[in-house]
C-alpha positions as semicolon CSV with decimal commas, in nm:
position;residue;x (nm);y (nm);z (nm)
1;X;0,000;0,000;0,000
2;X;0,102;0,363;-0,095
3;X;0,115;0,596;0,152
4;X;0,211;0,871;-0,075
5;X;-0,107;1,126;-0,028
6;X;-0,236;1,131;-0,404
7;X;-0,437;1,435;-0,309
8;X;-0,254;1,721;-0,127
9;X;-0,533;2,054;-0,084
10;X;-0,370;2,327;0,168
11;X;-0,509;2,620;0,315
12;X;-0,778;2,636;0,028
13;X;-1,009;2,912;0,024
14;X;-1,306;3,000;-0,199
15;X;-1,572;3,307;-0,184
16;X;-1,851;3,366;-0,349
17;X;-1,962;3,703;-0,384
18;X;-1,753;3,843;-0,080
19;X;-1,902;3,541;0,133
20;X;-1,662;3,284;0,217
21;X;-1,779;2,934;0,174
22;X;-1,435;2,729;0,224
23;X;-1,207;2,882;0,521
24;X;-0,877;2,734;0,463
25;X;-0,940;2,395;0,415
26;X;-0,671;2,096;0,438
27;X;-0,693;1,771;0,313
28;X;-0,463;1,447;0,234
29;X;-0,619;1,155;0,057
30;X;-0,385;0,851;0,065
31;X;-0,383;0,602;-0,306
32;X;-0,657;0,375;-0,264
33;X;-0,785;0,575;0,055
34;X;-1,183;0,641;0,055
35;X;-1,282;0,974;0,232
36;X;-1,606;1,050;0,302
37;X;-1,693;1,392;0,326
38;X;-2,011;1,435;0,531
39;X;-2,159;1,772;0,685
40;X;-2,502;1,992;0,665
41;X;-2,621;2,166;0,335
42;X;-2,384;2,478;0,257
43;X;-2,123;2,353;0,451
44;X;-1,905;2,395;0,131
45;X;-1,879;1,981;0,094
46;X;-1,989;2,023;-0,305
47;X;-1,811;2,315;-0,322
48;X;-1,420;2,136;-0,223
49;X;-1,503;1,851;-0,455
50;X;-1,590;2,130;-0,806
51;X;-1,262;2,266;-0,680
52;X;-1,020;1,969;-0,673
53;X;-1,194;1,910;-1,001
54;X;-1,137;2,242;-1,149
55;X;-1,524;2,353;-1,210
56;X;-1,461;2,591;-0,922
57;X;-1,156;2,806;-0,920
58;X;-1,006;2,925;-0,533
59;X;-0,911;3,231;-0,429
60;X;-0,584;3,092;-0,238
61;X;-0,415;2,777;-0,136
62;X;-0,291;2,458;-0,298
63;X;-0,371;2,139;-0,479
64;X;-0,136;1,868;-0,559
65;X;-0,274;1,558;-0,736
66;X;0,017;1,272;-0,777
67;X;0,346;1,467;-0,867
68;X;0,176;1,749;-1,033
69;X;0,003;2,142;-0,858
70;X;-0,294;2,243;-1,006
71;X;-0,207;2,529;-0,809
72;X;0,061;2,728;-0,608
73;X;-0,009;2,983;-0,367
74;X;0,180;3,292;-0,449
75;X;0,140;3,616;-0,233
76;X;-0,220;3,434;-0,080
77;X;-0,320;3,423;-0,385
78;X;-0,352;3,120;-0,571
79;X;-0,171;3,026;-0,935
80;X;-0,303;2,759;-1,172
81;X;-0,073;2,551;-1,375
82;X;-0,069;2,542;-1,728
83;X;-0,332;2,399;-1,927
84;X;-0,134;2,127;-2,031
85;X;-0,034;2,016;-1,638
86;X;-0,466;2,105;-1,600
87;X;-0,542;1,876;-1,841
88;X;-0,282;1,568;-1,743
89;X;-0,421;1,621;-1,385
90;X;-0,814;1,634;-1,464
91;X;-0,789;1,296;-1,662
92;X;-0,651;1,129;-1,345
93;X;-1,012;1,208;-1,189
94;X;-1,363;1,088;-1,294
95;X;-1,642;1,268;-1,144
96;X;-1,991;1,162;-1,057
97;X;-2,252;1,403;-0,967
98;X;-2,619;1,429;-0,795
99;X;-2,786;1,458;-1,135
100;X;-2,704;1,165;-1,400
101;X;-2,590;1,385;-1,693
102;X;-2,594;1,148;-1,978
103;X;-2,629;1,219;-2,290
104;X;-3,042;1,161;-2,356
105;X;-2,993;1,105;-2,778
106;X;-2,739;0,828;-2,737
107;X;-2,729;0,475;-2,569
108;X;-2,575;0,362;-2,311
109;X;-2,303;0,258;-2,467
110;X;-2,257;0,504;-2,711
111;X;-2,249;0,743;-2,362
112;X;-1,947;0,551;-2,233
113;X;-1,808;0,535;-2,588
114;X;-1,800;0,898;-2,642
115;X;-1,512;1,036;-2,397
116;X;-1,234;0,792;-2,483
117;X;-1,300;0,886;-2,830
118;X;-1,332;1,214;-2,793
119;X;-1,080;1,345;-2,523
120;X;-0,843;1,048;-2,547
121;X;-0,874;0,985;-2,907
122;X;-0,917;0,638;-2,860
123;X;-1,037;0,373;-3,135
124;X;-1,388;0,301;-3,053
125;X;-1,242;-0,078;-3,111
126;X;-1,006;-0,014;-2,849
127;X;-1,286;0,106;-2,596
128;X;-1,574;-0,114;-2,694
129;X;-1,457;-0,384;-2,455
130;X;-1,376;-0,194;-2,143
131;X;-1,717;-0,086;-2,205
132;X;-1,865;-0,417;-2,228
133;X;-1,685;-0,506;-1,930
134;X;-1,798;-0,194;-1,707
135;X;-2,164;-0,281;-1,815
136;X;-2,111;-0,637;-1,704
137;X;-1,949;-0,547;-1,410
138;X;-2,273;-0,319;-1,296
139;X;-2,493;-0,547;-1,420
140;X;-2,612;-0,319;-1,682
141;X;-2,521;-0,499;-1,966
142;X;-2,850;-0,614;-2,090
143;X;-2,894;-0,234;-2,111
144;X;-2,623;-0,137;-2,338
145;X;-2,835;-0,078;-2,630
146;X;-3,104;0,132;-2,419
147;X;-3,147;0,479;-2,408
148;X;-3,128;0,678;-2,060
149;X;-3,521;0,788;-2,068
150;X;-3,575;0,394;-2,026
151;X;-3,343;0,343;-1,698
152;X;-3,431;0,418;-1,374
153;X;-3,251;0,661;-1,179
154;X;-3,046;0,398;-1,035
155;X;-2,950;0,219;-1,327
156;X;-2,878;0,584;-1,505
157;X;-2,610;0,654;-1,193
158;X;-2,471;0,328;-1,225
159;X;-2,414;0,404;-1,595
160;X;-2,298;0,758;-1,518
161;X;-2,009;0,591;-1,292
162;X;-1,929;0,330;-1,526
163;X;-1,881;0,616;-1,813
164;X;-1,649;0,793;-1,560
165;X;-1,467;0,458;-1,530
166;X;-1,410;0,399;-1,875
167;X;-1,154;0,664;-1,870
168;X;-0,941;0,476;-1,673
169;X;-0,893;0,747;-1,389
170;X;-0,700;0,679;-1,054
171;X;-0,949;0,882;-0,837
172;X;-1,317;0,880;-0,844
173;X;-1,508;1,192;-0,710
174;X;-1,840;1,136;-0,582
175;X;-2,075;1,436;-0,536
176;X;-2,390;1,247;-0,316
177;X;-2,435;1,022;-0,588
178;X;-2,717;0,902;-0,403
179;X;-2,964;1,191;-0,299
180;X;-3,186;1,232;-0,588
181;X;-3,262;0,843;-0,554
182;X;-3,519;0,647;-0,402
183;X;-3,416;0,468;-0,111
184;X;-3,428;0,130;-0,303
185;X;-3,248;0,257;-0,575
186;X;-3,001;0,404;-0,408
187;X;-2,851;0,071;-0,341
188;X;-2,755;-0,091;-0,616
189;X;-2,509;0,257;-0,687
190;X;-2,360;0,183;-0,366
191;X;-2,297;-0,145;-0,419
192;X;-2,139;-0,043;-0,736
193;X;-1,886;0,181;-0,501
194;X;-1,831;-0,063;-0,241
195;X;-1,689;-0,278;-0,540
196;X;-1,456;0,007;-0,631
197;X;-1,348;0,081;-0,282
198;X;-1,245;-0,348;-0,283
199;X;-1,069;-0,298;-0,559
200;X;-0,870;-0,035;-0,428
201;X;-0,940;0,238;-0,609
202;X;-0,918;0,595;-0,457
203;X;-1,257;0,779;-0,400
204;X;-1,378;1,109;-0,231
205;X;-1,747;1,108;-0,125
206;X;-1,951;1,355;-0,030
207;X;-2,274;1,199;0,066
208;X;-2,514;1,188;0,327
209;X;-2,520;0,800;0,363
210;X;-2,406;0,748;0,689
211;X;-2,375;0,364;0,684
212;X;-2,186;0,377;0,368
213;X;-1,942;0,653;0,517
214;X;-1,908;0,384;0,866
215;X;-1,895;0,067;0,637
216;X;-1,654;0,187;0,348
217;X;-1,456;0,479;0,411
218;X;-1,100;0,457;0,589
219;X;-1,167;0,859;0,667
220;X;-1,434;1,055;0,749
221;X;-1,403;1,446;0,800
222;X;-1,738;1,653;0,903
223;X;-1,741;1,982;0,769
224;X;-1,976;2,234;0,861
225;X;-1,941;2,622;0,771
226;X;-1,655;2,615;0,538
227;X;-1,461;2,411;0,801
228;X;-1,368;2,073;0,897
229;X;-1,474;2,052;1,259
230;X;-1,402;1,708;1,291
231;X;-1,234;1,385;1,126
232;X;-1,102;1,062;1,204
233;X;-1,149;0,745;1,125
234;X;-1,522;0,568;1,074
235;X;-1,499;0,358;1,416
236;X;-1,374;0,652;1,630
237;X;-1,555;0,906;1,449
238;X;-1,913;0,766;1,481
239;X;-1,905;0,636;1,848
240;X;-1,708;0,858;2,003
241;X;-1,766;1,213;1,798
242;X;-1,545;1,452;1,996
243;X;-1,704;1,846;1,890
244;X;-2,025;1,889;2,044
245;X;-2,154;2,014;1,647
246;X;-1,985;1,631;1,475
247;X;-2,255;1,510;1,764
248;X;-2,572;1,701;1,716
249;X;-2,518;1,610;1,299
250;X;-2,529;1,257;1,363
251;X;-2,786;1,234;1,620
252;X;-3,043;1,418;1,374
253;X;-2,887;1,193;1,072
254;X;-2,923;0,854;1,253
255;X;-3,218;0,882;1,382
């Protein structure tokens, strides 16, 4: 095992019009390491992850993904890398969000075709059986042929995370996959997840799930108001909650 943080984020800080909605946040995310981001809505949880991922830009701080800085922080201020370092570092990461995103004209295997063709300029030979295999491997494959408006929300997120997959990233960002799901739905997607936390690969979550975040993460931090108030790991962290805020959050979420 690695121990090697893959993700590096340092004194990151992010306003929105003048109101500050990440207050110099720190993070390390070790390879194959599953973090689970928890905390109430605005807490900035959605916020860190569209950062990390570049759909956000910060005001200051810095992010390190493998050997490469997205950004430097230069007079508190912070400096992006080149577009070519942006764009080596964004196809490490795949991102899932709350909303399924896929394409609604094509199938759903024409939507996990489409980015290794496009951004990698793959053969679609070459990607046609990774494809096949993700399907399988989500138990989608009987599906392949179907278009989105026929899948239920579960089956579209599993498809959303298998087209994330088929670009072969090293981290998976998850942006609570889960909460525009059904209960019953919800848990076929996190089976799919469990599956890629057993296989090792390395996964931030920010969900709301608070038996997946116990069962599968190795960290949990709890961040409420643009901070982390709390973190630790799952077994610590959810019996013996040490900020009086970490313990009013999970009494209201597991009850």
């Amino acid at each position: 095992m690695n121990n090697q943080p893959i993700i590096k984020m340092h004194n990151i800080h992010k306003s929105f019009n003048g109101i500050s909605v990440l207050k110099g946040i720190d993070i390390e995310v070790n390879k194959s390491d599953v973090l689970a981001v928890i905390g109430p809505s605005g807490s900035g949880k959605s916020t860190l992850l569209r950062c990390l991922n570049n759909l956000e830009t910060i005001d200051d701080g810095t992010i390190q993904v493998a050997e490469d800085f997205l950004t430097t922080s230069v007079n508190n201020k912070a400096v992006y890398a080149d577009k070519i370092t942006q764009k080596r570092i964004l196809s490490r990461m795949g991102m899932v969000f709350q909303q399924f995103n896929l394409f609604p004209h094509m199938t759903v295997l024409e939507n996990l075709l489409e980015a290794p063709v496009q951004v990698k300029n793959m053969k679609k030979d070459e990607v046609l059986p990774i494809a096949e295999d993700l399907l399988h491997k989500i138990g989608l494959f009987d599906k392949k042929d179907a278009y989105p408006s026929r899948l239920s929300g579960g089956q579209q997120q599993r498809v959303a995370i298998a087209r994330a997959l088929c670009m072969s990233p090293d981290i998976m960002l998850f942006d609570e996959p889960t909460s525009a799901l059904d209960p019953e739905l919800t848990i076929g997607v996190l089976n799919t997840m469990r599956q890629l936390a057993e296989e090792h690969m390395t996964m931030i979550v920010v969900t709301h799930e608070m038996g997946f975040a116990r069962d599968v993460a190795s960290n949990v931090i709890f961040m409420a108001d643009g901070n982390i108030v709390e973190q630790g790991n799952p077994e610590t962290f959810f019996t013996h909650p040490q900020e009086e805020r970490t313990k009013s959050f999970l009494t209201n979420m597991l009850k």
